[in-house]
Every structure is written in C-alpha cells, then in structure tokens.
GROMACS .gro file of C-alpha atoms in nm:
model
  188
    1THR     CA    1  -0.002  -0.001   0.005
    2LEU     CA    2   0.093   0.362  -0.029
    3GLU     CA    3   0.138   0.397   0.336
    4VAL     CA    4   0.385   0.114   0.361
    5ARG     CA    5   0.583   0.258   0.073
    6VAL     CA    6   0.589   0.598   0.245
    7GLN     CA    7   0.721   0.442   0.557
    8GLU     CA    8   0.995   0.249   0.371
    9LYS     CA    9   1.105   0.564   0.201
   10ILE     CA   10   1.116   0.739   0.541
   11LYS     CA   11   1.339   0.462   0.678
   12GLU     CA   12   1.552   0.484   0.369
   13VAL     CA   13   1.604   0.863   0.411
   14ARG     CA   14   1.683   0.817   0.782
   15ARG     CA   15   1.946   0.549   0.699
   16SER     CA   16   2.096   0.779   0.436
   17GLN     CA   17   2.104   1.064   0.699
   18HIS     CA   18   2.268   0.834   0.963
   19LEU     CA   19   2.523   0.716   0.698
   20TYR     CA   20   2.606   1.073   0.609
   21ASP     CA   21   2.630   1.173   0.978
   22ALA     CA   22   2.857   0.869   1.045
   23VAL     CA   23   3.082   0.938   0.739
   24ALA     CA   24   3.110   1.318   0.804
   25ARG     CA   25   3.162   1.286   1.186
   26ASN     CA   26   3.435   1.032   1.135
   27TYR     CA   27   3.613   1.229   0.854
   28PRO     CA   28   3.985   1.230   0.977
   29ASN     CA   29   4.192   1.556   0.998
   30GLY     CA   30   3.931   1.783   0.888
   31THR     CA   31   3.551   1.878   0.839
   32ILE     CA   32   3.285   1.812   0.583
   33SER     CA   33   3.039   2.102   0.560
   34VAL     CA   34   2.755   2.234   0.348
   35ILE     CA   35   2.767   2.611   0.318
   36ASP     CA   36   2.485   2.839   0.201
   37ASN     CA   37   2.507   3.118  -0.025
   38ASP     CA   38   2.560   3.359   0.260
   39PHE     CA   39   2.850   3.152   0.372
   40ASN     CA   40   2.678   3.016   0.673
   41TYR     CA   41   2.691   2.651   0.783
   42ILE     CA   42   2.395   2.430   0.704
   43LEU     CA   43   2.576   2.110   0.810
   44VAL     CA   44   2.922   2.048   0.953
   45GLU     CA   45   3.096   1.745   1.095
   46GLY     CA   46   3.440   1.594   1.127
   47LYS     CA   47   3.707   1.468   1.385
   48GLU     CA   48   3.878   1.803   1.388
   49LEU     CA   49   3.571   1.949   1.550
   50PHE     CA   50   3.579   1.703   1.817
   51GLU     CA   51   3.956   1.767   1.868
   52LEU     CA   52   3.891   2.135   1.897
   53ASN     CA   53   3.606   2.066   2.136
   54ILE     CA   54   3.341   2.233   1.902
   55THR     CA   55   3.005   2.081   1.840
   56SER     CA   56   2.849   2.082   1.499
   57GLU     CA   57   2.533   2.230   1.657
   58ALA     CA   58   2.726   2.537   1.779
   59LEU     CA   59   2.839   2.615   1.417
   60ARG     CA   60   2.509   2.559   1.226
   61GLY     CA   61   2.372   2.878   1.106
   62SER     CA   62   2.699   3.067   1.194
   63SER     CA   63   2.934   3.213   0.931
   64TYR     CA   64   3.204   3.003   0.793
   65LEU     CA   65   3.412   3.303   0.715
   66ASN     CA   66   3.405   3.421   1.075
   67GLN     CA   67   3.576   3.102   1.187
   68MET     CA   68   3.868   3.211   0.955
   69PRO     CA   69   4.143   3.441   1.046
   70GLU     CA   70   4.093   3.782   0.879
   71GLU     CA   71   4.390   3.757   0.649
   72VAL     CA   72   4.247   3.452   0.469
   73ARG     CA   73   3.884   3.549   0.450
   74PRO     CA   74   3.912   3.737   0.121
   75GLU     CA   75   4.052   3.439  -0.059
   76VAL     CA   76   3.804   3.192   0.092
   77LYS     CA   77   3.510   3.427   0.020
   78SER     CA   78   3.621   3.462  -0.361
   79ARG     CA   79   3.683   3.085  -0.394
   80PHE     CA   80   3.335   3.005  -0.241
   81GLU     CA   81   3.180   3.266  -0.476
   82LEU     CA   82   3.323   3.089  -0.773
   83ALA     CA   83   3.196   2.764  -0.638
   84LEU     CA   84   2.845   2.898  -0.608
   85LYS     CA   85   2.869   2.994  -0.973
   86GLY     CA   86   2.948   2.626  -1.066
   87GLU     CA   87   3.320   2.618  -1.061
   88ASN     CA   88   3.489   2.345  -0.843
   89GLN     CA   89   3.751   2.486  -0.624
   90ASP     CA   90   4.059   2.331  -0.459
   91PHE     CA   91   4.319   2.528  -0.280
   92GLU     CA   92   4.545   2.534   0.018
   93LEU     CA   93   4.552   2.777   0.304
   94SER     CA   94   4.786   2.831   0.582
   95TYR     CA   95   4.679   2.982   0.922
   96GLY     CA   96   4.759   2.922   1.287
   97GLY     CA   97   5.056   2.733   1.200
   98GLU     CA   98   4.848   2.468   1.024
   99PHE     CA   99   4.802   2.394   0.652
  100TYR     CA  100   4.471   2.302   0.502
  101ARG     CA  101   4.349   2.166   0.165
  102ILE     CA  102   4.009   2.293   0.082
  103ASP     CA  103   3.767   2.150  -0.184
  104ALA     CA  104   3.458   2.352  -0.258
  105VAL     CA  105   3.203   2.215  -0.504
  106PRO     CA  106   2.853   2.357  -0.590
  107ILE     CA  107   2.549   2.148  -0.480
  108GLN     CA  108   2.314   2.172  -0.770
  109PHE     CA  109   1.973   2.003  -0.825
  110ILE     CA  110   1.861   1.937  -1.185
  111GLY     CA  111   1.728   2.261  -1.338
  112GLU     CA  112   1.821   2.485  -1.038
  113GLU     CA  113   2.116   2.721  -0.981
  114SER     CA  114   2.355   2.627  -0.689
  115ASP     CA  115   2.255   2.791  -0.357
  116SER     CA  116   2.488   2.590  -0.145
  117ILE     CA  117   2.836   2.437  -0.161
  118LEU     CA  118   2.999   2.120  -0.025
  119VAL     CA  119   3.334   2.206   0.150
  120VAL     CA  120   3.582   1.940   0.239
  121GLU     CA  121   3.846   2.081   0.456
  122GLN     CA  122   4.152   1.863   0.543
  123ASN     CA  123   4.438   1.946   0.779
  124ILE     CA  124   4.752   1.852   0.581
  125SER     CA  125   5.000   1.997   0.835
  126ALA     CA  126   5.162   1.659   0.905
  127ILE     CA  127   5.211   1.587   0.535
  128ARG     CA  128   5.344   1.933   0.466
  129LYS     CA  129   5.586   1.907   0.754
  130ALA     CA  130   5.702   1.568   0.629
  131LEU     CA  131   5.760   1.707   0.277
  132ASP     CA  132   5.949   2.011   0.415
  133LYS     CA  133   6.174   1.765   0.619
  134GLU     CA  134   6.230   1.550   0.312
  135ARG     CA  135   6.317   1.873   0.103
  136ASP     CA  136   6.570   1.965   0.370
  137LEU     CA  137   6.725   1.629   0.378
  138ASN     CA  138   6.763   1.630  -0.007
  139GLU     CA  139   6.926   1.963   0.011
  140LEU     CA  140   7.169   1.843   0.272
  141LYS     CA  141   7.249   1.537   0.055
  142SER     CA  142   7.290   1.754  -0.249
  143ARG     CA  143   7.534   1.985  -0.067
  144PHE     CA  144   7.720   1.685   0.078
  145VAL     CA  145   7.764   1.535  -0.270
  146SER     CA  146   7.883   1.855  -0.418
  147MET     CA  147   8.129   1.916  -0.139
  148ALA     CA  148   8.259   1.554  -0.160
  149SER     CA  149   8.282   1.572  -0.536
  150HIS     CA  150   8.494   1.895  -0.509
  151GLU     CA  151   8.723   1.732  -0.240
  152PHE     CA  152   8.793   1.431  -0.448
  153ARG     CA  153   8.829   1.608  -0.787
  154THR     CA  154   9.168   1.752  -0.712
  155PRO     CA  155   9.339   1.443  -0.587
  156LEU     CA  156   9.184   1.247  -0.871
  157SER     CA  157   9.307   1.486  -1.122
  158THR     CA  158   9.654   1.472  -0.976
  159ILE     CA  159   9.641   1.089  -0.989
  160ALA     CA  160   9.519   1.080  -1.348
  161SER     CA  161   9.783   1.321  -1.478
  162SER     CA  162  10.079   1.158  -1.266
  163SER     CA  163   9.959   0.817  -1.397
  164ASP     CA  164   9.994   0.946  -1.754
  165LEU     CA  165  10.333   1.101  -1.679
  166ALA     CA  166  10.469   0.798  -1.490
  167HIS     CA  167  10.365   0.578  -1.779
  168GLU     CA  168  10.537   0.810  -2.038
  169HIS     CA  169  10.863   0.820  -1.823
  170TYR     CA  170  10.854   0.446  -1.762
  171THR     CA  171  10.824   0.365  -2.143
  172ARG     CA  172  11.112   0.606  -2.214
  173GLY     CA  173  11.332   0.437  -1.946
  174ASN     CA  174  11.334   0.732  -1.705
  175GLN     CA  175  11.278   0.542  -1.390
  176ASP     CA  176  11.355   0.821  -1.144
  177LYS     CA  177  11.088   1.045  -1.291
  178ALA     CA  178  10.838   0.764  -1.314
  179THR     CA  179  10.898   0.677  -0.943
  180ARG     CA  180  10.847   1.045  -0.851
  181HIS     CA  181  10.508   1.044  -1.026
  182LEU     CA  182  10.411   0.699  -0.861
  183LYS     CA  183  10.491   0.871  -0.512
  184ARG     CA  184  10.244   1.157  -0.608
  185ILE     CA  185   9.983   0.908  -0.687
  186ARG     CA  186  10.029   0.730  -0.348
  187GLU     CA  187  10.013   1.061  -0.168
  188SER     CA  188   9.703   1.182  -0.348
   0.00000   0.00000   0.00000
C-alpha cells in the first residue's frame, strides 16, 4: 500500500542521513560542511571539530568566514563565490601554524542554480611538515655530494695526470721520474 511505501522511504532517508552523519563525523583530520550562499553553515561534521572541542550544533547557522582568520577570509570568500557559480575549487591555506587543503564544489539540483556548496577541509600539516623535512634532507644530501665531489676532484686529477706521466717516463726508460710520479699518486 501507499502508506507502507511511504514508511519504507522514510526509513531509507533516515538510513541515508545516519550514514552521512557517520561518514562526516568520522572524517579524519578535517571537516565536511555544507555552506549556504551567505557562507553560513548548514551542516558541519568531522573529527577536527571533536579535537577542537566544538560541536556541529554550535556552528550551524553561523558564518564559515568568521571561523577563519581575517587574512584568509578574502581568498576563501572569492573561492566560495566561484563555487556557487558552478566552478569546483581546490586550494591550500595556511593559518594558525596549520596547513589546510580545501575543496569546494557546488551542490546543484537538476534545473536549479547552486545555492549551497559542499566544502571538504583537510588538515595537511603533518604531510606538509614531512615534505619540508624531506626537502631539507635532499638539500643536505646535494650539498654533501657537491662538497665530496669537489674534495675528490683535485686528488683524482693529480692521480690521473701523474699516472699518464709515470707511464710516459717508464716507457722512455726514465725510472727516477716515473718513481716520483708514482709517489704523487700514493700521496693523493
């Protein structure tokens, strides 16, 4: 009957809502939000909220931009405006000593303009710090190789030229000069 089908649809919608809540609430190192065209939170969840001791209920209806430091607000606002116009946005921000990757995509229903955006914000500070550390190690390695190369180049040049000269003097029967060049090779 119609009533049974309606009840099944309601259960299905509730299961979908519980699934979204579970996925969003457990999103690691960041948040998943739906932002309206005035840049206010419609929905927001994520482990980072829990770690910051913020509830999603406290943020709903409040301004996303007001949660950001003033120096990054203009960029976030312009990116979100582009997302509301239908352009997917992905960018990185740094504030408070942390690095974030932000993806903002329009939420559009068939035949309607976007009036909200899905925002996935991920704290990538640990990744960024690891990359910076790796870059520093590579730079140290390059400097060491350059320095070692320079330190070996002079003795190796002496060895190469003395080897050639020793061979020449030896083939001409000039043992004293050949011995002198062999001594230079040993010293280098």
